[in-house]
Amino acid sequence: MDETCVNVKRLEENEEQCTDEDKTDQDKAEEQLISSNERSQKPWQQSRSRIRECVLYVKKVLVSFARMEWYCYALLGIITALMSFFMDMTVAKLLNAHQWLYGCLKGHHLLQFLCWTLYPACLCALSTSFAHSICPFSAGSGVPEARAILLGMDMPDYLSLSNLFAKLFGLICTLASGSTVFLGKVGPFVHLSIMVGAFMSRLHVSCRGGKKRAAKGEMLVVASAVGVASCFGAPVSGVLFSIEVMGTHYSVRDYCPCFFAAACGAITFRLLSVCSRDQETIQALFKTSFSSDLPYQPFEIFIFALLGLFCSILSCIYLFCHRWALRFVKTNKPISRLLATEKAVYSAIVAFLLACFTFYHSAGHFIASKLTMKQLLTSLLDGTSWYTVSQNASALSEPQKTFWQAWNPPGKSYFQTLGFFITAKVGLLVVACTLPLPAGYFMPVFVYGAVVGRLVGEGTAYLLSDGISSAKTLINPGGYALAGAAAFSGAVTHTLSPALLALEMTGQCSHAVPALVATLVSNAVARAKHRPSFYDGISLIKQLPHLPSLIRACPKLASVQIKQFVIPAGVVLERTETLTSLQHILNDSTDNELPVVDSHDSPILLGTINKSQLQENLQQHRNEGLCKQLEDVCSIQPVQLHLTPESTVKQAHCIMSVTGEQRLFLTESGRLCGVITWKEMKKIIEEMAKEV
């Protein structure tokens, strides 16, 4: 019996050993399988580790020279300039292809008509369908939405990567439509730059290994300046644009980063033009050769002021027609139904109608429709008077001769073409603004203002064709075109940056005073009676939560007090709170900062305490007795910013936008009355947008 028992035990032990060995074998097999999977998922581990070490070393060297955000600013300018240059190059090739095909069909009016109309119609339909199929938020300028984002509104779809690619491709197709559609690239490109800035902000955060407060807002403000600088190679006006248009509450800490990134973008853009042999050296985009000895007479300042007044009147007419057209498209049932279901069809129909009107053998020869937008601006900024050219037109060089024939067709005068351009382009541009595709609207109004200035300049040159005074100084119509472009675009956008942009684009500083005078006069009239600007009008039509636009449309909103929107402060601590009560309060509270008052009967606000810091201090003092009070455990931080019942929504919004505060306390005679949160502030602005 004993031997059998021993044998049974041995058998059991052997079985257990076998099972243990099987388990170990299974475990080893699983470990080998896991390790093999890891190796298959991450091949070339040695190479990866070496690359990682090299990247960390490079990062260490770079950080030793400057902080990481400055490299992000420089990279932002370079990437944006590369996008701008290759976009211009692609658009130029597509426009040249269209002109070549149109020229090959010379003598066949029907085929030329089909080429002139179907080419932009197909491109506009492609732009619309591609943009809306990839990202429905890519249509339009993007500047009004970007302004709302910079003020802290949550609109993540407008900064997505899909929106970037959709807007980039759609904008190329829109610009390739040419002067038929007559749309630009500044607004969408600023939006593209801001999307790149959002990506660079995330890259900066990942490089630092943590989040940095307000880094995203700073990067987006910098990106808005880079967008303009990379379009025209104009860094100073780009920064001024970001201050005037994008940053309603501008922070001084963004000033140097804006200039640095804008300079990187402008230099890269101009160097790429030299490398591609578009220019011989780094120079202005639209180089002019005005005389600097006596560019204008003193009495001409009054003519420039009258030009600014004329541009402001035209801008009010244009803005009224633009807002009316947007409301009509939105409220008209057949058009709104077509836009809701078949946006590409609507774009094709509108582009086809615009092309029919601008066809050279219809009304196109009255508005120089064969010239591209760049050629239009180059011809208008020419310093030679067309009255002088008309005396000896046969001696002109080839580019000037082409421009002269475009503005002075057979049987017509250049005064008639300029006047018809001013009359017709208002309606054409208003209709083109209703297209649901990525498009900019700044450059068209800039060219339109140049036409207005050229008309005034040519009229003055015709009246004073014998020269001025004893020196026989001739009038320079190109200077009037420069001032008119700055004045009209400044009146439309309610900004002064177009005056500086016109000088940087042309490299012409001799007409700085006339351009500024005309822009100031046009802005003074355009801003009268709280008229909304172009971007304000779009924000109002789209009901975007942009408080400055709402205040311009309804000035009464500026005096709305904050006390009617205040909510209770939630958990409030007394100065004499004990550790026991503090532990219960911390378990129930979700706020990161807790207000501290003298007592609940006399809620004099003493300051705030950080919740995490208070929890750490409680852990340190948990063994010292539960009768200790709050003021013995943690220091109370005084409140630097707080509101009163008389504070307005505008003041609260300004403080929160600049400082990044998520919550502000409301006090009356030192007593805590409640709080206003950023979340509640956004709801207030959204409700105001719906009401206005």
XYZ file of C-alpha atoms in Angstrom:
692
model
C 0.000 0.000 0.000
C 2.745 2.429 0.895
C 4.594 1.677 -2.333
C 1.490 2.318 -4.399
C 0.860 5.572 -2.574
C 4.422 6.628 -3.232
C 4.109 5.727 -6.888
C 0.873 7.661 -7.180
C 2.508 10.700 -5.619
C 5.448 10.408 -7.992
C 3.081 10.164 -10.920
C 1.208 13.249 -9.736
C 4.486 15.108 -9.293
C 5.611 14.083 -12.774
C 2.300 15.222 -14.236
C 2.602 18.536 -12.437
C 6.144 18.960 -13.733
C 4.960 18.157 -17.233
C 2.139 20.653 -16.990
C 4.535 23.255 -15.595
C 6.947 22.579 -18.434
C 4.084 22.841 -20.921
C 3.037 26.140 -19.394
C 6.572 27.446 -19.503
C 6.865 26.338 -23.107
C 3.590 28.074 -23.924
C 4.726 31.196 -22.128
C 8.018 31.149 -23.996
C 6.191 30.694 -27.277
C 3.863 33.589 -26.477
C 6.791 35.789 -25.501
C 8.582 34.899 -28.713
C 5.412 35.646 -30.679
C 4.990 39.005 -28.953
C 8.636 39.907 -29.481
C 8.411 38.878 -33.124
C 5.269 41.022 -33.522
C 7.005 43.961 -31.901
C 9.949 43.512 -34.212
C 7.631 43.285 -37.206
C 5.792 46.440 -36.126
C 9.010 48.372 -35.479
C 11.670 47.295 -37.966
C 15.202 48.678 -38.034
C 15.284 49.428 -34.336
C 18.986 50.300 -34.379
C 18.493 52.758 -37.217
C 15.472 54.252 -35.481
C 17.379 54.704 -32.245
C 20.284 56.351 -34.085
C 17.919 58.726 -35.881
C 16.220 59.516 -32.563
C 19.569 60.296 -30.982
C 20.524 62.543 -33.895
C 17.197 64.402 -33.685
C 17.610 64.934 -29.948
C 21.162 66.165 -30.483
C 20.073 68.603 -33.192
C 17.259 69.810 -30.956
C 19.721 70.360 -28.116
C 22.024 72.384 -30.388
C 19.156 74.487 -31.763
C 17.736 75.245 -28.327
C 21.166 76.449 -27.221
C 20.909 79.307 -29.765
C 17.217 80.271 -29.458
C 13.963 78.984 -28.061
C 12.070 76.393 -30.052
C 9.145 78.687 -30.917
C 11.422 80.968 -32.967
C 12.350 78.042 -35.199
C 8.636 77.310 -35.546
C 8.035 80.933 -36.583
C 10.772 80.736 -39.216
C 9.488 77.388 -40.490
C 5.975 78.836 -40.679
C 7.179 81.691 -42.904
C 9.188 79.384 -45.172
C 6.377 76.823 -45.623
C 3.810 79.533 -46.353
C 6.102 81.213 -48.889
C 6.672 77.879 -50.644
C 2.915 77.338 -50.853
C 2.391 80.835 -52.268
C 5.142 80.537 -54.865
C 4.137 77.116 -56.210
C 0.493 78.183 -56.242
C 1.368 81.232 -58.354
C 3.497 79.097 -60.665
C 0.705 76.545 -61.162
C -1.908 79.238 -61.784
C 0.368 80.997 -64.283
C 0.805 77.777 -66.280
C -2.963 77.171 -66.345
C -3.643 80.760 -67.450
C -0.999 80.529 -70.166
C -2.571 77.295 -71.397
C -5.966 79.007 -71.622
C -4.534 81.992 -73.498
C -2.603 79.696 -75.864
C -5.715 77.684 -76.666
C -7.746 80.872 -77.174
C -5.071 82.237 -79.503
C -4.957 79.010 -81.556
C -8.672 79.399 -82.269
C -8.272 82.879 -83.751
C -10.768 83.481 -86.534
C -13.296 80.943 -85.159
C -15.555 83.045 -82.964
C -17.780 80.173 -81.854
C -14.853 78.006 -80.786
C -13.251 80.975 -79.061
C -16.525 81.638 -77.249
C -16.704 78.023 -76.053
C -13.064 78.122 -74.961
C -13.560 81.439 -73.143
C -16.712 80.343 -71.289
C -16.360 76.604 -70.647
C -12.796 76.756 -69.316
C -13.596 78.965 -66.266
C -16.996 77.308 -65.806
C -15.400 73.854 -65.538
C -12.674 75.113 -63.217
C -15.185 76.815 -60.905
C -17.345 73.684 -60.841
C -14.259 71.578 -60.052
C -13.197 73.976 -57.304
C -16.632 73.911 -55.709
C -17.209 70.163 -55.940
C -13.737 69.240 -54.685
C -13.785 71.754 -51.829
C -17.233 70.773 -50.575
C -16.688 67.030 -50.985
C -13.488 67.125 -48.898
C -14.440 69.831 -46.396
C -17.666 71.897 -46.572
C -16.024 74.709 -44.574
C -13.397 75.523 -47.218
C -15.580 77.866 -49.295
C -15.273 81.631 -49.137
C -12.483 83.824 -47.869
C -11.966 82.292 -44.436
C -10.904 85.588 -42.872
C -14.187 86.179 -40.927
C -14.008 82.663 -39.475
C -10.310 83.100 -38.667
C -11.084 86.326 -36.787
C -13.633 84.493 -34.656
C -11.098 81.727 -33.957
C -8.468 84.267 -32.878
C -10.953 85.672 -30.373
C -11.209 82.252 -28.726
C -14.203 80.703 -30.453
C -14.101 76.924 -30.927
C -14.240 76.186 -34.673
C -11.902 73.188 -35.105
C -13.209 72.226 -38.556
C -11.797 75.440 -40.021
C -8.253 74.471 -38.934
C -8.307 70.825 -39.996
C -5.821 69.232 -42.381
C -8.598 68.235 -44.798
C -9.715 71.859 -44.975
C -6.147 72.893 -45.825
C -5.876 70.561 -48.825
C -9.418 71.297 -50.013
C -8.880 75.048 -49.833
C -5.459 74.845 -51.490
C -6.682 72.873 -54.496
C -9.929 74.841 -54.772
C -8.091 78.167 -54.653
C -5.769 77.100 -57.486
C -8.779 76.260 -59.668
C -10.468 79.569 -58.779
C -7.391 81.657 -59.630
C -6.900 79.720 -62.875
C -10.316 80.983 -63.998
C -8.599 84.312 -64.622
C -10.101 87.774 -64.904
C -13.377 86.239 -66.099
C -14.355 85.475 -62.512
C -12.052 88.233 -61.160
C -11.292 86.786 -57.728
C -8.054 86.854 -55.717
C -6.091 84.779 -53.235
C -5.248 86.990 -50.218
C -8.107 86.021 -47.890
C -7.981 82.243 -48.460
C -4.204 82.304 -48.293
C -4.313 84.017 -44.902
C -6.655 81.222 -43.814
C -4.226 78.632 -45.238
C -1.388 80.264 -43.336
C -3.402 80.130 -40.125
C -4.059 76.420 -40.670
C -0.305 75.869 -41.093
C 0.177 77.947 -37.942
C -2.177 75.653 -36.019
C -0.098 72.668 -37.144
C 3.121 74.443 -36.117
C 1.570 75.178 -32.731
C 0.919 71.473 -32.200
C 4.482 70.734 -33.327
C 5.810 73.257 -30.831
C 3.786 71.693 -28.022
C 5.053 68.211 -28.885
C 8.667 69.450 -28.984
C 8.300 70.962 -25.523
C 6.679 67.798 -24.198
C 3.729 69.639 -22.719
C 1.206 72.359 -23.270
C 2.069 76.001 -23.292
C -0.573 78.511 -22.383
C -1.749 80.825 -25.182
C 0.849 79.361 -27.580
C -1.801 78.509 -30.135
C -3.264 82.011 -30.148
C 0.174 83.582 -30.597
C 1.019 81.260 -33.479
C -2.266 82.013 -35.254
C -1.767 85.776 -34.978
C 1.742 85.372 -36.385
C 0.385 83.175 -39.192
C -2.099 85.850 -40.274
C 0.772 88.293 -40.806
C 2.795 85.668 -42.680
C -0.118 85.044 -45.060
C -0.058 88.597 -46.441
C 3.749 88.809 -46.408
C 4.043 85.602 -48.451
C 1.509 86.778 -51.025
C 3.219 90.053 -51.940
C 6.627 89.955 -50.253
C 5.410 92.755 -47.963
C 6.266 91.981 -44.312
C 5.453 95.353 -42.709
C 1.965 95.635 -44.188
C 1.391 91.977 -43.288
C 1.972 92.744 -39.613
C -0.241 95.825 -39.828
C -2.945 93.695 -41.475
C -2.811 91.204 -38.600
C -3.247 94.059 -36.132
C -6.087 95.819 -37.950
C -8.123 92.964 -39.402
C -7.309 89.804 -37.477
C -6.351 90.865 -33.955
C -9.090 93.007 -32.436
C -7.335 92.918 -29.046
C -3.677 92.869 -30.074
C -1.020 91.743 -27.610
C 2.367 93.464 -27.692
C 4.161 90.131 -27.116
C 3.110 89.064 -30.643
C 4.835 92.051 -32.252
C 8.387 90.713 -32.664
C 7.325 87.160 -33.654
C 5.019 88.638 -36.314
C 7.815 90.693 -37.863
C 10.290 87.819 -37.696
C 7.993 85.269 -39.332
C 6.723 87.783 -41.913
C 10.297 88.695 -42.856
C 11.173 84.993 -43.262
C 8.144 84.488 -45.494
C 8.761 87.610 -47.609
C 12.476 86.852 -48.110
C 11.755 83.238 -49.069
C 9.044 84.315 -51.526
C 11.325 86.836 -53.248
C 14.300 84.451 -53.334
C 12.143 81.817 -55.008
C 11.207 84.361 -57.683
C 14.896 85.018 -58.323
C 15.748 81.297 -58.407
C 12.969 80.651 -60.924
C 14.283 83.543 -63.082
C 11.015 85.463 -62.862
C 13.062 88.383 -61.533
C 16.713 89.281 -61.914
C 17.123 90.320 -58.293
C 15.099 90.824 -55.126
C 12.718 93.673 -55.899
C 9.102 94.761 -55.485
C 6.349 92.615 -56.962
C 5.029 95.465 -59.166
C 8.136 97.562 -59.737
C 7.384 101.147 -60.795
C 9.641 103.936 -62.031
C 8.010 107.142 -60.863
C 10.092 110.277 -60.947
C 11.457 111.108 -57.509
C 12.661 114.628 -58.378
C 9.178 116.179 -58.329
C 6.622 113.346 -58.012
C 3.654 115.698 -57.484
C 2.797 119.340 -56.922
C 1.490 120.599 -53.535
C -1.965 121.416 -54.922
C -2.337 117.787 -56.063
C -2.796 116.759 -52.415
C -6.324 118.187 -52.644
C -6.984 116.098 -55.754
C -5.785 113.000 -53.880
C -8.151 113.876 -51.021
C -11.041 114.172 -53.494
C -9.980 110.816 -54.924
C -10.279 109.327 -51.431
C -13.758 110.836 -51.091
C -14.808 109.393 -54.453
C -13.440 105.959 -53.497
C -15.321 106.017 -50.192
C -18.633 106.711 -51.972
C -18.008 103.864 -54.398
C -17.030 101.571 -51.514
C -20.316 102.270 -49.700
C -22.220 101.397 -52.882
C -20.191 98.221 -53.342
C -20.595 97.068 -49.723
C -24.346 97.717 -49.816
C -24.706 95.700 -53.031
C -22.512 92.932 -51.615
C -24.583 92.528 -48.430
C -27.809 92.703 -50.448
C -26.582 89.986 -52.824
C -25.585 87.670 -49.964
C -28.967 88.131 -48.276
C -30.795 87.620 -51.579
C -28.943 84.367 -52.293
C -29.647 83.189 -48.762
C -33.364 84.054 -48.759
C -34.321 83.319 -52.376
C -35.843 79.834 -52.345
C -34.807 78.561 -55.818
C -31.215 79.774 -55.435
C -30.897 78.613 -51.834
C -32.307 75.208 -52.826
C -29.796 74.961 -55.677
C -26.947 75.956 -53.353
C -28.052 73.385 -50.808
C -28.133 70.492 -53.280
C -26.022 71.345 -56.358
C -23.332 73.872 -55.464
C -21.111 72.863 -58.389
C -23.951 73.461 -60.856
C -24.558 76.931 -59.398
C -20.851 77.790 -59.697
C -20.731 76.566 -63.297
C -23.830 78.593 -64.263
C -22.591 81.822 -62.633
C -19.075 81.437 -64.071
C -20.539 80.772 -67.534
C -22.698 83.923 -67.343
C -19.740 86.009 -66.183
C -17.636 84.615 -69.028
C -20.361 85.434 -71.547
C -20.338 89.052 -70.421
C -16.524 89.359 -70.389
C -16.059 87.644 -73.777
C -13.942 89.945 -75.921
C -16.416 90.079 -78.821
C -19.287 91.058 -76.492
C -18.520 93.515 -73.677
C -15.039 92.246 -72.857
C -13.195 94.669 -75.115
C -14.615 97.551 -73.016
C -13.033 96.245 -69.781
C -9.654 94.898 -71.002
C -10.802 91.331 -70.318
C -7.816 89.760 -72.113
C -5.434 91.018 -69.417
C -4.825 88.986 -66.280
C -5.138 90.603 -62.875
C -1.377 91.075 -62.654
C -1.264 92.623 -66.126
C -4.167 94.911 -65.244
C -2.360 96.242 -62.206
C 0.940 96.591 -64.075
C -0.701 98.604 -66.857
C -2.580 100.843 -64.413
C 0.535 101.663 -62.380
C 2.468 102.803 -65.443
C 3.714 106.343 -64.822
C 3.344 107.471 -68.447
C 0.135 109.312 -69.248
C -2.028 107.585 -71.845
C -2.712 110.992 -73.390
C 1.017 111.232 -74.140
C 1.048 107.640 -75.400
C -1.824 108.378 -77.787
C 0.312 110.980 -79.547
C 2.907 108.348 -80.553
C 1.490 104.871 -79.921
C 3.555 103.222 -82.680
C 6.815 103.797 -80.778
C 5.732 101.689 -77.789
C 7.496 98.481 -76.772
C 5.624 95.189 -76.969
C 4.274 94.903 -73.372
C 3.206 98.559 -73.274
C 1.664 98.244 -76.734
C -0.409 95.249 -75.637
C -1.615 97.097 -72.550
C -2.398 100.221 -74.582
C -4.451 98.243 -77.125
C -6.380 96.544 -74.303
C -7.395 99.847 -72.706
C -7.807 101.751 -75.978
C -9.652 99.388 -78.382
C -10.400 100.513 -81.949
C -13.134 103.111 -82.079
C -13.153 103.672 -78.303
C -11.344 106.010 -75.940
C -9.505 104.918 -72.812
C -11.829 107.197 -70.827
C -14.771 105.096 -72.028
C -13.103 101.795 -71.130
C -12.100 103.041 -67.676
C -15.590 104.391 -67.016
C -17.283 101.226 -68.249
C -14.915 99.111 -66.151
C -15.877 101.054 -63.006
C -19.592 100.743 -63.778
C -19.691 97.102 -64.862
C -17.169 95.519 -62.499
C -19.192 96.450 -59.411
C -22.033 94.198 -60.502
C -19.721 91.473 -61.805
C -17.718 91.386 -58.598
C -20.858 91.288 -56.433
C -22.173 88.336 -58.437
C -18.797 86.559 -58.238
C -18.785 86.958 -54.437
C -21.812 84.639 -54.201
C -19.845 81.685 -55.626
C -19.475 78.893 -53.010
C -15.776 78.248 -53.620
C -12.451 79.264 -52.044
C -11.777 82.816 -53.210
C -10.268 86.089 -52.076
C -11.854 89.508 -52.455
C -9.064 91.922 -51.516
C -7.088 91.923 -54.767
C -10.161 92.561 -56.975
C -11.093 95.674 -54.973
C -7.434 96.738 -55.014
C -7.378 96.577 -58.829
C -10.788 98.276 -58.978
C -9.460 101.161 -56.880
C -6.456 101.426 -59.200
C -8.856 101.845 -62.142
C -10.700 104.606 -60.279
C -7.431 106.361 -59.506
C -6.230 105.958 -63.090
C -9.409 107.575 -64.392
C -8.941 110.572 -62.082
C -5.258 110.777 -62.958
C -5.861 110.598 -66.709
C -8.569 113.237 -66.434
C -6.207 115.527 -64.516
C -3.403 114.859 -67.012
C -5.737 115.678 -69.929
C -6.853 118.938 -68.364
C -3.263 119.910 -67.532
C -1.656 118.459 -70.655
C 0.699 121.449 -71.039
C 2.317 120.806 -67.671
C 2.199 122.501 -64.305
C 3.764 125.890 -63.579
C 6.909 127.085 -65.275
C 8.693 123.743 -64.843
C 6.152 122.059 -67.143
C 5.914 119.055 -64.805
C 3.493 116.489 -66.204
C 0.845 114.708 -64.166
C 1.690 111.107 -63.175
C -1.528 109.007 -63.525
C 0.256 105.968 -62.090
C 0.530 107.766 -58.750
C -3.228 108.342 -58.759
C -3.776 104.646 -59.537
C -1.566 103.765 -56.564
C -3.483 106.081 -54.220
C -6.851 104.935 -55.592
C -6.008 101.270 -55.016
C -5.033 101.989 -51.405
C -8.036 104.247 -50.772
C -10.726 101.961 -52.192
C -9.404 98.729 -50.646
C -8.877 100.549 -47.343
C -12.450 101.874 -47.405
C -13.859 98.404 -48.158
C -11.915 96.699 -45.354
C -11.880 99.714 -42.953
C -8.086 99.521 -42.632
C -5.025 101.659 -43.323
C -2.689 98.759 -44.140
C -3.502 98.914 -47.915
C -1.669 102.247 -48.085
C 1.516 100.637 -46.804
C 0.874 97.505 -48.887
C 0.657 99.599 -52.060
C 4.028 101.160 -51.286
C 5.694 97.815 -50.508
C 4.236 96.123 -53.596
C 5.507 98.857 -55.914
C 8.654 99.907 -54.056
C 7.473 103.499 -54.506
C 7.902 105.668 -51.410
C 7.558 109.022 -53.186
C 3.748 108.771 -53.078
C 3.505 107.756 -49.402
C 1.787 110.982 -48.328
C -0.821 111.070 -51.165
C -1.671 107.389 -50.649
C -2.067 107.894 -46.902
C -4.179 111.060 -47.351
C -6.524 109.326 -49.792
C -6.821 106.269 -47.515
C -7.530 108.375 -44.418
C -10.270 110.350 -46.185
C -11.881 107.201 -47.603
C -11.787 105.490 -44.196
C -13.306 108.497 -42.443
C -16.343 108.463 -44.747
C -16.671 104.668 -44.957
C -16.639 104.236 -41.151
C -19.219 106.966 -40.536
C -22.504 105.939 -38.885
C -21.022 102.590 -37.778
C -21.103 101.060 -41.248
C -19.766 97.493 -41.227
C -16.704 96.607 -43.272
C -16.526 93.864 -45.887
C -15.463 91.217 -43.362
C -17.962 92.491 -40.781
C -20.760 92.115 -43.324
C -19.830 88.486 -44.008
C -19.675 87.782 -40.265
C -23.167 89.241 -39.824
C -24.635 87.315 -42.757
C -23.110 84.041 -41.534
C -24.028 84.859 -37.898
C -20.466 84.284 -36.738
C -19.760 84.931 -33.025
C -17.457 87.905 -33.631
C -18.309 90.572 -31.051
C -16.603 93.606 -32.731
C -18.628 93.001 -35.910
C -21.830 92.741 -33.886
C -21.064 95.990 -32.071
C -20.441 97.831 -35.359
C -23.785 96.612 -36.684
C -25.607 97.337 -33.419
C -23.729 99.903 -31.258
C -26.159 99.343 -28.360
C -24.489 96.003 -27.677
C -21.381 97.845 -26.461
C -23.305 99.083 -23.403
C -24.856 95.733 -22.407
C -23.822 95.060 -18.802
C -22.435 91.748 -17.669
C -24.448 91.437 -14.445
C -27.472 89.928 -16.201
C -25.361 86.992 -17.401
C -23.517 86.271 -14.141
C -23.787 82.754 -12.680
C -23.192 81.665 -9.043
C -19.577 81.274 -8.011
C -20.077 77.618 -7.036
C -17.855 76.398 -4.197
C -16.678 79.340 -2.054
C -14.193 78.862 0.795
C -14.125 80.784 4.038
C -10.892 82.063 5.474
C -11.524 80.035 8.635
C -12.335 76.701 6.953
C -10.979 73.664 8.830
C -9.097 70.784 7.249
C -12.058 68.437 7.693
C -14.482 70.652 5.845
C -11.851 71.414 3.200
C -11.461 67.720 2.389
C -15.209 67.328 1.825
C -15.351 70.491 -0.289
C -12.462 69.393 -2.511
C -14.108 66.043 -3.153
C -17.282 67.761 -4.404
C -15.683 70.628 -6.388
C -14.686 70.460 -10.054
C -13.168 73.971 -10.335
C -9.403 74.413 -10.635
C -9.459 77.691 -8.733
C -11.549 78.288 -5.633
C -12.480 81.777 -4.380
C -11.816 82.622 -0.728
C -14.022 85.088 1.168
C -13.873 86.505 4.666
C -17.071 84.689 5.651
C -20.310 83.560 4.057
C -22.188 86.310 5.908
C -19.714 88.932 4.695
C -18.416 87.580 1.342
C -15.518 89.989 0.906
C -13.329 88.452 -1.804
C -9.827 87.882 -0.408
C -8.376 85.954 -3.323
C -8.208 82.483 -4.819
C -6.489 79.171 -4.062
C -5.367 76.614 -6.616
C -7.104 73.288 -6.033
C -4.104 71.063 -6.758
C -1.852 73.154 -4.523
C -4.421 72.998 -1.746
C -4.597 69.207 -2.029
C -0.810 68.927 -1.751
C -0.772 71.128 1.337
C -3.541 69.091 2.921
C -1.494 65.918 2.425
C 1.477 67.555 4.112
C -0.566 68.758 7.120
C -2.854 65.752 7.556
C -0.960 64.563 10.660
C -0.855 67.968 12.354
C -4.446 68.009 13.439
C -7.755 68.606 11.754
C -8.487 71.858 13.596
C -6.099 73.891 11.524
C -7.667 76.572 9.356
C -7.293 77.363 5.668
C -5.079 80.415 6.117
C -2.645 78.320 8.177
C -2.332 75.657 5.489
C -2.153 77.569 2.177
C -1.411 81.107 1.009
C -4.248 83.035 -0.625
C -3.425 84.607 -3.987
C -5.024 88.042 -4.561
C -7.332 88.452 -7.567
C -5.669 90.659 -10.174
C -8.633 90.940 -12.566
C -12.272 91.180 -11.586
C -15.438 92.835 -12.858
C -18.107 95.035 -11.353
C -21.869 95.037 -12.025
C -21.364 98.065 -14.302
C -18.830 96.217 -16.484
C -19.975 95.522 -20.031
C -19.858 92.374 -22.116
C -17.336 94.109 -24.366
C -14.961 94.752 -21.447
C -15.248 91.193 -20.155
C -14.662 89.784 -23.632
C -11.601 91.995 -24.119
C -10.051 90.899 -20.798
C -10.660 87.209 -21.462
C -9.361 87.383 -25.034
C -6.114 89.126 -24.093
C -5.288 87.320 -20.837
C -6.692 83.887 -21.667
C -8.635 83.783 -18.392
C -11.413 81.185 -18.382
C -13.295 82.721 -15.460
C -13.694 86.231 -14.026
C -15.201 87.140 -10.651
C -17.836 89.845 -10.241
C -17.554 91.984 -7.105
C -19.559 94.887 -5.738
C -17.885 96.949 -3.023
C -15.478 94.050 -2.545
C -18.266 91.505 -2.031
C -18.333 88.457 -4.304
C -21.498 88.437 -6.456
C -20.770 85.634 -8.936
C -18.594 84.660 -11.887
C -18.667 84.841 -15.656
C -17.003 81.982 -17.529
C -15.582 81.902 -21.062
C -18.074 79.181 -21.933
C -20.925 81.429 -20.855
C -19.360 84.353 -22.730
C -19.361 82.361 -25.979
C -23.041 81.521 -25.502
C -23.833 85.213 -24.991
C -22.016 86.222 -28.205
C -23.663 83.417 -30.202
C -27.106 84.586 -29.027
C -26.226 88.177 -29.966
C -25.163 87.008 -33.439
C -28.517 85.307 -33.968
C -30.449 88.372 -32.836
C -28.462 90.839 -34.992
